[in-house]
Short mmCIF file of C-alpha atoms and ligand atoms in Angstrom, two decimals:
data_model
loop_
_atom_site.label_atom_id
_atom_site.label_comp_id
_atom_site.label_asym_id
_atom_site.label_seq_id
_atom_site.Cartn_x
_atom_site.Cartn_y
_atom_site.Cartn_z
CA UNK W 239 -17.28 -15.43 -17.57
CA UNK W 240 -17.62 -18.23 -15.23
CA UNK W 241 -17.10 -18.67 -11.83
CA UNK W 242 -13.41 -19.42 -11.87
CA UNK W 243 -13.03 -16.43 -13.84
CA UNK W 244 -14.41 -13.94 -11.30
CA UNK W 245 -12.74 -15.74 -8.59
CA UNK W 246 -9.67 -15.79 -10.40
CA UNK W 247 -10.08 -11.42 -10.85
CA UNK W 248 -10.95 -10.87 -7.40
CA UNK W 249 -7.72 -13.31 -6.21
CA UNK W 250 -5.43 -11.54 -8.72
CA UNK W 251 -6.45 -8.03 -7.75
CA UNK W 252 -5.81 -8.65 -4.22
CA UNK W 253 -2.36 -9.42 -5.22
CA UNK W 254 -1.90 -6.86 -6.65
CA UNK W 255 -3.14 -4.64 -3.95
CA UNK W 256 -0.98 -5.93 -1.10
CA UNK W 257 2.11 -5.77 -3.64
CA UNK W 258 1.54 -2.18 -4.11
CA UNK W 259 1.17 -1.45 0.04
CA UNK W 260 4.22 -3.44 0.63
CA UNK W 261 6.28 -1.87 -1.87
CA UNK W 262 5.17 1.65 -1.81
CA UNK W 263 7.29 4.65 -0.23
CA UNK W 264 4.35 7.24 0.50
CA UNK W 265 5.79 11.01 -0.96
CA UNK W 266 5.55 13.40 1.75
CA UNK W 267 6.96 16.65 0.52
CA UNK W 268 10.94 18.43 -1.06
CA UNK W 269 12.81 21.30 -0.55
CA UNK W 270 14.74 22.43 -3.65
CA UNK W 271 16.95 24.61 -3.18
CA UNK W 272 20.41 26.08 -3.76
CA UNK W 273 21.80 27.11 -7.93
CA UNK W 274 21.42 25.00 -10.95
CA UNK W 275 23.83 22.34 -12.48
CA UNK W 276 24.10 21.84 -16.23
CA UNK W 277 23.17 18.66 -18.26
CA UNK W 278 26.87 16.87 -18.69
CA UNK W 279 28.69 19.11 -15.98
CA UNK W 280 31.34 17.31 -13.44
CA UNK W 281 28.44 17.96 -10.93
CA UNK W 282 26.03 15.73 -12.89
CA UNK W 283 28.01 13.25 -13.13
CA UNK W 284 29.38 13.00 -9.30
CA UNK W 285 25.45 13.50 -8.07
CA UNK W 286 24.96 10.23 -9.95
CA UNK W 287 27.32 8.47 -8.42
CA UNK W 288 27.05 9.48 -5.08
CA UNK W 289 22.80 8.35 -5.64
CA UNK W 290 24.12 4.83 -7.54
CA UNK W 291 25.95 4.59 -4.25
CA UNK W 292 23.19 5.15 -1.98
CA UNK W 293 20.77 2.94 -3.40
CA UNK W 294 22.73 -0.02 -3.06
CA UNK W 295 24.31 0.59 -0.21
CA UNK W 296 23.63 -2.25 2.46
CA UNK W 297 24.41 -0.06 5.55
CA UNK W 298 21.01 0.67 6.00
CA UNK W 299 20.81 -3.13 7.26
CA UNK W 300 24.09 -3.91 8.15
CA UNK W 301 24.08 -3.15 11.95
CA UNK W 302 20.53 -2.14 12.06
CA UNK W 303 21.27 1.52 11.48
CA UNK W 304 19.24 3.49 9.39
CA UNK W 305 21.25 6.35 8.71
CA UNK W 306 24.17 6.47 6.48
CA UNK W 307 26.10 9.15 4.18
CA UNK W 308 28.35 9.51 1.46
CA UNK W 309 30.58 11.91 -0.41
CA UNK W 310 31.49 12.15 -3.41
CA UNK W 311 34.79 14.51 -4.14
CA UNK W 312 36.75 13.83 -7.67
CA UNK W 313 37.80 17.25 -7.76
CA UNK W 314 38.01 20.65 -5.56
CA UNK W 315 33.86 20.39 -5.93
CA UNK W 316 32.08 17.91 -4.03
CA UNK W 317 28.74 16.22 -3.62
CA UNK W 318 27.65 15.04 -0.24
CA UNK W 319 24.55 12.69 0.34
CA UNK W 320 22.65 12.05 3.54
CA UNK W 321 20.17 9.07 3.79
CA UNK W 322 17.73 8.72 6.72
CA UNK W 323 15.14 5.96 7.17
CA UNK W 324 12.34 6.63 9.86
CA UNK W 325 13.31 4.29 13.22
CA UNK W 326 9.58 2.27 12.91
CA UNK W 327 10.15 0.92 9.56
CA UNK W 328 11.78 -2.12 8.85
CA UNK W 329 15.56 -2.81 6.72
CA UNK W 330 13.65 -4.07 4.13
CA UNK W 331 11.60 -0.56 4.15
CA UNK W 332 14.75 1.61 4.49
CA UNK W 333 16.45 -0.14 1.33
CA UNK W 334 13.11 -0.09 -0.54
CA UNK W 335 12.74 3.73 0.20
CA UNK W 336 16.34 4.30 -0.57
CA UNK W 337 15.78 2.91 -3.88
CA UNK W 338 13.02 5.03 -5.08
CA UNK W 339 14.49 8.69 -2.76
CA UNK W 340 17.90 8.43 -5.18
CA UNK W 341 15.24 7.43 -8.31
CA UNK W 342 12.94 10.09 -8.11
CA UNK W 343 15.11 12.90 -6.55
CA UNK W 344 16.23 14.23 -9.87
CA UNK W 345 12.66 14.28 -11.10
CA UNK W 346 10.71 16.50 -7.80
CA UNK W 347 13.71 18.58 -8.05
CA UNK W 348 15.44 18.80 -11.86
CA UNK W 349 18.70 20.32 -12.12
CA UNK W 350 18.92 21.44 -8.59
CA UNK W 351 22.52 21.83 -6.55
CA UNK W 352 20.62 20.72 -3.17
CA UNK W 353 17.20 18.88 -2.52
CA UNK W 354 16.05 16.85 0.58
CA UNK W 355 13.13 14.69 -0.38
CA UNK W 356 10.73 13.47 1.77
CA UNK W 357 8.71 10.43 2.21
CA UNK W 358 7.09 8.83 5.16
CA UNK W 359 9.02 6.15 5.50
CA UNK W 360 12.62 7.47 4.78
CA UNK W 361 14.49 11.07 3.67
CA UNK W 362 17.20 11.74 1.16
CA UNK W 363 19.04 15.26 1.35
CA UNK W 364 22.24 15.98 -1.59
CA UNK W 365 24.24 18.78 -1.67
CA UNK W 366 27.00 20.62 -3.85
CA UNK W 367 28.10 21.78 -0.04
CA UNK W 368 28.82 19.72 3.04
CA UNK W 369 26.13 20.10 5.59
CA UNK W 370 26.72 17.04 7.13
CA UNK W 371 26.55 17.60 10.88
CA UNK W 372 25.23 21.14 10.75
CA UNK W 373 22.31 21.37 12.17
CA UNK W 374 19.30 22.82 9.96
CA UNK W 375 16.24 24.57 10.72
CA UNK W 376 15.09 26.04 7.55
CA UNK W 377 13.19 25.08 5.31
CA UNK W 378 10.30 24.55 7.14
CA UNK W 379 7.24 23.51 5.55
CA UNK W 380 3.80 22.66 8.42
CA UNK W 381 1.44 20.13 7.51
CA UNK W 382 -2.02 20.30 8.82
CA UNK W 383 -5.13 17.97 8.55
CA UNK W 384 -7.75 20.68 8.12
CA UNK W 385 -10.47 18.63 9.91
CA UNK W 386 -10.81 20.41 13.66
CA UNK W 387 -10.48 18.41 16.47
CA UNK W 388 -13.84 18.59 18.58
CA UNK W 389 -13.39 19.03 21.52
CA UNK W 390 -9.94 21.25 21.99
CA UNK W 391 -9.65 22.57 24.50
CA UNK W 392 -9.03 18.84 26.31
CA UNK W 393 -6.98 18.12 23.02
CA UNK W 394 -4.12 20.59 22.70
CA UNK W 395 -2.92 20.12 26.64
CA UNK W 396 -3.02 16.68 26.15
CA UNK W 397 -1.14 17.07 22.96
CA UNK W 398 1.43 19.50 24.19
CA UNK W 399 2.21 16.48 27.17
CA UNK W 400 2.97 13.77 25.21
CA UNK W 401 4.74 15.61 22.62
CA UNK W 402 7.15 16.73 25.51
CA UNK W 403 7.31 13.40 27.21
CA UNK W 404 8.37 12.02 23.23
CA UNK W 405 10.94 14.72 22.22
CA UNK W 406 12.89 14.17 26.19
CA UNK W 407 12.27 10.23 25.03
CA UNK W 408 13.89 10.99 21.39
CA UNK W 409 16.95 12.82 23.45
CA UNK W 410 17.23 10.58 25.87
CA UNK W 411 18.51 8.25 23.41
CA UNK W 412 21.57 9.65 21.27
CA UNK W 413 22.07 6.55 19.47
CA UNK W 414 18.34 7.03 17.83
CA UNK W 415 17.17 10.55 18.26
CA UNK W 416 13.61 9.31 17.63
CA UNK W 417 10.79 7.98 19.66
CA UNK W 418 6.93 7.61 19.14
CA UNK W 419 4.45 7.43 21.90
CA UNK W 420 0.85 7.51 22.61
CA UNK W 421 -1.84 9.33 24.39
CA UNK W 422 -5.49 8.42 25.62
CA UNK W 423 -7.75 10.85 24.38
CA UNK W 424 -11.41 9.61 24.36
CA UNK W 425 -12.94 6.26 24.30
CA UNK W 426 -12.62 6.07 20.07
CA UNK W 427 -9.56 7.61 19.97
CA UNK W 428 -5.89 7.83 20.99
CA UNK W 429 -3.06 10.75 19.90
CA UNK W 430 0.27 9.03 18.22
CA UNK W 431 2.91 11.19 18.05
CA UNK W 432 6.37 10.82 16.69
CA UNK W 433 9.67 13.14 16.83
CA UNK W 434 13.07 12.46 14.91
CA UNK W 435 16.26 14.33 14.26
CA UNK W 436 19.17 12.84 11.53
CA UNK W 437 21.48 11.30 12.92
CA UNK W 438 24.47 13.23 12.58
CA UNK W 439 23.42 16.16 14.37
CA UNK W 440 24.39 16.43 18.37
CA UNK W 441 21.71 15.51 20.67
CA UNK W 442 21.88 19.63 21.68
CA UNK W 443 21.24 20.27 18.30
CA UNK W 444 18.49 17.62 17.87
CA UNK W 445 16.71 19.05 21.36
CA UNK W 446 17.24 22.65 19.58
CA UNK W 447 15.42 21.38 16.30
CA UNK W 448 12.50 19.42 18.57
CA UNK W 449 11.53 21.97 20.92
CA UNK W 450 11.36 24.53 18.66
CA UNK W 451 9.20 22.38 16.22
CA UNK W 452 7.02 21.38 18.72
CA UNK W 453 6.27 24.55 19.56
CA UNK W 454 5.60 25.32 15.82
CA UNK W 455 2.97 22.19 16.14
CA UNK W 456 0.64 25.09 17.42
CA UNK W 457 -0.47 25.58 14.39
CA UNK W 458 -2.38 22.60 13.94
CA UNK W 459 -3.04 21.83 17.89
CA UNK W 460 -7.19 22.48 17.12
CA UNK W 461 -7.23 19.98 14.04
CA UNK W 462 -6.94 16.55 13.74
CA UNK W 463 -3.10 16.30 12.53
CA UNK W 464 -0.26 18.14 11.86
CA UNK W 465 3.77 17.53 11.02
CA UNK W 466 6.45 20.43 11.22
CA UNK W 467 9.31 19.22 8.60
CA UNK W 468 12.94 20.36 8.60
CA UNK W 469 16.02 19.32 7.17
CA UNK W 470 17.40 18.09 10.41
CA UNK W 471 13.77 16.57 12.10
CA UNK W 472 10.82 15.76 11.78
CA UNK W 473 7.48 16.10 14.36
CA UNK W 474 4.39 14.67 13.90
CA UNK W 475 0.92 13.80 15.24
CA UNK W 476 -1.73 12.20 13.77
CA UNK W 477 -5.49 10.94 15.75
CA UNK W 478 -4.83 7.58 14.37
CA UNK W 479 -2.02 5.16 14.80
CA UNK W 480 0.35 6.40 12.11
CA UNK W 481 3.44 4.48 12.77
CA UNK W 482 5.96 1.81 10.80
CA UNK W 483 5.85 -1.93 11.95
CA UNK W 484 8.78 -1.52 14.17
CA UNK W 485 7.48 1.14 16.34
CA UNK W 486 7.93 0.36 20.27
CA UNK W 487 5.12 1.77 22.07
CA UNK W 488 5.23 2.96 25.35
CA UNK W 489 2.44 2.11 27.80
CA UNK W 490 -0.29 4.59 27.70
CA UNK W 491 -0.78 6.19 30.52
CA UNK W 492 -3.73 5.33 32.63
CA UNK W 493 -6.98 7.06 31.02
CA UNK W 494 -8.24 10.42 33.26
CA UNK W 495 -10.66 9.11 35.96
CA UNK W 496 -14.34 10.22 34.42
CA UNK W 497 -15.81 12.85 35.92
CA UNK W 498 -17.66 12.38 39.73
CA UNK W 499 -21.02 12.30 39.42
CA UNK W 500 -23.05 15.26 39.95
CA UNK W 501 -24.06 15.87 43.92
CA UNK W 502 -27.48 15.12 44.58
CA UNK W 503 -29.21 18.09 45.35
CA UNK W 504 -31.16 17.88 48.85
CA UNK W 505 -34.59 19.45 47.82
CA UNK W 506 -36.24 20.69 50.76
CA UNK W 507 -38.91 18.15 52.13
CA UNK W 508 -42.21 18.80 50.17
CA UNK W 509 -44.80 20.07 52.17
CA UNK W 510 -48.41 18.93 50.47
CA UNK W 511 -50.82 21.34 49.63
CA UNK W 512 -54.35 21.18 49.11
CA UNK W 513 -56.07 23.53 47.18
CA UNK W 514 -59.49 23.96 45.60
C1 NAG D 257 17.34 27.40 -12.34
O1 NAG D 257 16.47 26.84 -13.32
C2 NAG D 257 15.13 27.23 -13.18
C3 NAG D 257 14.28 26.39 -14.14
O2 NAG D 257 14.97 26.11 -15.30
C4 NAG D 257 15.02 28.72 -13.42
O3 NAG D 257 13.67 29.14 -13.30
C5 NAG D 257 15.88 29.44 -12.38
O4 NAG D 257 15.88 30.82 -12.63
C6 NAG D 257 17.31 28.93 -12.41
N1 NAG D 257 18.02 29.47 -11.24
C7 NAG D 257 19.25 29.96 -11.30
C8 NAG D 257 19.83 30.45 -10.01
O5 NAG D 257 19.88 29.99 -12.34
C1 NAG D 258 25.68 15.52 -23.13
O1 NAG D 258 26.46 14.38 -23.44
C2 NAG D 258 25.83 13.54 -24.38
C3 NAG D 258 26.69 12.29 -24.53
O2 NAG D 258 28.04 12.64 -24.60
C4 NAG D 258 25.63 14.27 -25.70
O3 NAG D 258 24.97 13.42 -26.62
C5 NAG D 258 24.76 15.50 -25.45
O4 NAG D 258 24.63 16.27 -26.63
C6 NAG D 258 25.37 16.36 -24.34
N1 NAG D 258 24.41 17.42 -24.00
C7 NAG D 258 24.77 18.68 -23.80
C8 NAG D 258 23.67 19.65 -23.49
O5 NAG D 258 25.94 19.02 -23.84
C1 NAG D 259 28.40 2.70 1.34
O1 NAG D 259 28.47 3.75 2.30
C2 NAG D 259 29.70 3.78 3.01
C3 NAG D 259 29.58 4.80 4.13
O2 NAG D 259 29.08 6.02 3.69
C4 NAG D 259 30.82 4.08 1.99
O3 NAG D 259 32.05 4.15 2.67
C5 NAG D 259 30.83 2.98 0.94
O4 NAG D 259 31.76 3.29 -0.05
C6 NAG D 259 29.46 2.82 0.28
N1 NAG D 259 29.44 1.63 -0.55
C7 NAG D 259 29.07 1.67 -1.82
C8 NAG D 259 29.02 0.35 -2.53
O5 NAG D 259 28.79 2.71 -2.40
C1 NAG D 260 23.36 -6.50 0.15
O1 NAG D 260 23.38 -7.51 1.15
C2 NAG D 260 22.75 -8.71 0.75
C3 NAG D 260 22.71 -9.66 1.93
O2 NAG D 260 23.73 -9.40 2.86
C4 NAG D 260 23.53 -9.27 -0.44
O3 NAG D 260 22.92 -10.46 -0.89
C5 NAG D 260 23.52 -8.25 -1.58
O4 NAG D 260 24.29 -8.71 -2.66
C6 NAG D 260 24.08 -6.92 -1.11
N1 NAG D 260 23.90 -5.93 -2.16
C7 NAG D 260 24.85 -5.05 -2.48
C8 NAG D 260 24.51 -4.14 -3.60
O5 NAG D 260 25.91 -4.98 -1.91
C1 NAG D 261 28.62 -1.25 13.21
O1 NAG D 261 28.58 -0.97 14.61
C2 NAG D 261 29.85 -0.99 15.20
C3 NAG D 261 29.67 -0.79 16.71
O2 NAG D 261 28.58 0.02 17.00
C4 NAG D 261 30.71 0.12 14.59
O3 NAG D 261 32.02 0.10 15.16
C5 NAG D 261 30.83 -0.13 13.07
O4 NAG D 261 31.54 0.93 12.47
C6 NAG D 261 29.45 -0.22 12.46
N1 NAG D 261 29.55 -0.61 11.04
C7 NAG D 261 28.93 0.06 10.08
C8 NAG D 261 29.12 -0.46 8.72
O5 NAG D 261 28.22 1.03 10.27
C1 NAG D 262 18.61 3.33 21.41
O1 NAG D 262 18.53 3.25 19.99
C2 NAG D 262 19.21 2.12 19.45
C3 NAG D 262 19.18 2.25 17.95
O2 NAG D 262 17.89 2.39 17.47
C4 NAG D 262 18.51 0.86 19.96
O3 NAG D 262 19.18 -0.29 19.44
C5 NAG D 262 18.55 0.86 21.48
O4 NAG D 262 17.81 -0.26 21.95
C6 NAG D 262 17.95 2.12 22.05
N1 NAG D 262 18.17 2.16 23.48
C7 NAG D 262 17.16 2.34 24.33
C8 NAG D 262 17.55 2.39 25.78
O5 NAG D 262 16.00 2.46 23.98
C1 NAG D 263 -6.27 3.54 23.06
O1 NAG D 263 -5.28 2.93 23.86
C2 NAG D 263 -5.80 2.07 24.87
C3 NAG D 263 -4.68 1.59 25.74
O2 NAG D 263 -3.68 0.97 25.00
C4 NAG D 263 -6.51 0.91 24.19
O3 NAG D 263 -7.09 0.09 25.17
C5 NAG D 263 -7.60 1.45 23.29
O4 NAG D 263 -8.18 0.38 22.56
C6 NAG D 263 -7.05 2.47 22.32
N1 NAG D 263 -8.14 3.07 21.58
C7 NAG D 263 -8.16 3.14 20.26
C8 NAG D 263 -9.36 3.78 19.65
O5 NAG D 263 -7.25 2.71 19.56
C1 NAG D 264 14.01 21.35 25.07
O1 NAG D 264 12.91 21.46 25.98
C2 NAG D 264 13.06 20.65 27.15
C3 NAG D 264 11.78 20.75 27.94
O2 NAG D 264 11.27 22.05 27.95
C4 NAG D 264 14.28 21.09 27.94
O3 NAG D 264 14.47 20.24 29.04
C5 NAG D 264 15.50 21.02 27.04
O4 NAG D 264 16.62 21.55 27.71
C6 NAG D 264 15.28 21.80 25.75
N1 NAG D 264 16.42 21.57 24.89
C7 NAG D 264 16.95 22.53 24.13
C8 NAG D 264 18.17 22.16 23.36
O5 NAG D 264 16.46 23.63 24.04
#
């Protein structure tokens, strides 16, 4: 093979490569949960609707919201659908993300009357009953990094802070309910941290469904990562920056003054000796 050749490989795999990163909706996790349906039953048939529906539905860029849901009712049974895209990816992430959530969902969770699927970038929750607005604790599943974090005992107060200051951030906003931030912790390495509820629970409910995860996030305050997943929000941390393109950072605050240097000890004068 000549030199075009190889060039040509190298160029083409490349390609290939960034279409994949681009394109790809990273699987986090499901819940499945509630009874089964039966092949060809009325339920069947409304749960693909309501997921045709989702996937091209263009309110996840129309207005910039990321959040939208759907229901499904042709007779006294319904099917209600719930689609939330994380607030640091882009509208072209969210509709990606909302195309493979209502592909895949019937696949990580066959024949099941409720399933909220998870992927970093987006969630999609169904169910045969209406749990839209109700806020939802359980399931929970934690994810830890299993690597420990050296030197915790500066790490988990440090953690515990800027998880606080980013849940009050993530309330403090009712339009959003999510917020990222950032912590200094040595000179290689800074925390990120991220909190979200859905959006149709109450900001009470969504300060309910933080704190208590963040206090969960003790699990997995010695290692070097951890996420506490629920139905109604998500908390996460990560020692690297973890976040969407969209994310808006707030300023770090200033890094902890190094430590004073060590008093010089005032030897007593040396008083020469001769001997032999
Ligand atoms: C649902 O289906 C699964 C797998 O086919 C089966 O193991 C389970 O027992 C069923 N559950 C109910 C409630 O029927
Ligand atoms: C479901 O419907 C299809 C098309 O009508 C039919 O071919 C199939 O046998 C049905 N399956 C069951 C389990 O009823
Ligand atoms: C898109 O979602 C909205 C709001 O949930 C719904 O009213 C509308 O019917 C959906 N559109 C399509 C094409 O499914
Ligand atoms: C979504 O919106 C884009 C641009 O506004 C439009 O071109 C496209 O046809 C819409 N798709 C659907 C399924 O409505
Ligand atoms: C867009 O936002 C406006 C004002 O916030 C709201 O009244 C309208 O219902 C929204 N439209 C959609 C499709 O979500
Ligand atoms: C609140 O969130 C909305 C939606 O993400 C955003 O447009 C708005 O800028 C945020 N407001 C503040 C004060 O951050
Ligand atoms: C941590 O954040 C500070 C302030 O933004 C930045 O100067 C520094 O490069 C960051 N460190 C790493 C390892 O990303
Ligand atoms: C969550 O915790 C913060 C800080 O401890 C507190 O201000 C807030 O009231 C709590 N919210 C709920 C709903 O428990």
């Amino acid at each position: 093979m000549g030199l075009f050749g190889l060039l040509f490989l190298a160029f083409s795999s490349a390609l290939v490569l960034h279409f994949n990163l681009s394109t790809a909706q990273t699987h986090v996790t499901e819940f499945c949960l509630g009874g089964n349906y039966t092949t060809n039953s009325t339920f069947q048939a409304d749960l693909s609707i309501l997921l045709s529906s989702m996937s091209n539905n263009n309110s996840t860029s129309r207005n910039n919201t990321r959040f939208f849901t759907n229901t499904v009712r042709r007779n006294s049974d319904g099917v209600y659908g719930l689609f939330q895209c994380r607030g640091d990816y882009t509208s072209e992430d969210c509709k990606n993300c909302a195309k493979t959530a209502t592909e895949e969902v019937t696949n990580r969770c066959p024949f099941k009357k409720e399933t909220v699927l998870f992927y970093d970038e987006c969630l999609l929750h169904y169910s045969d009953k209406n749990f839209i607005y109700n806020l939802q604790l359980d399931p929970a599943v934690f994810l830890v990094n299993s690597v420990d974090i050296s030197n915790a005992d500066q790490f988990t107060p440090r953690l515990n802070t800027l998880m606080e200051g980013i849940v009050a951030r993530a309330l403090s906003n009712s339009s959003s309910l999510f917020a990222v931030g950032k912590s200094y912790f040595t000179s290689s390495k800074n925390i990120s941290g991220l909190a979200q509820c859905t959006q149709d629970i109450s900001t009470t409910d969504c300060g309910r469904c933080l704190n208590r995860s963040i206090s969960q996030l003790s699990c997995c305050d010695t290692k070097q990562g951890g996420q506490v997943i629920k139905p109604s929000c998500i908390v996460r941390f990560e020692i690297y920056n973890f976040f969407g393109p969209e994310a808006i950072i707030p300023a770090l605050p200033p890094a902890p003054a190094p430590p004073p240097p060590p008093t010089p000890i005032t030897a007593p004068p040396i008083t020469a000796r001769s001997y032999g």
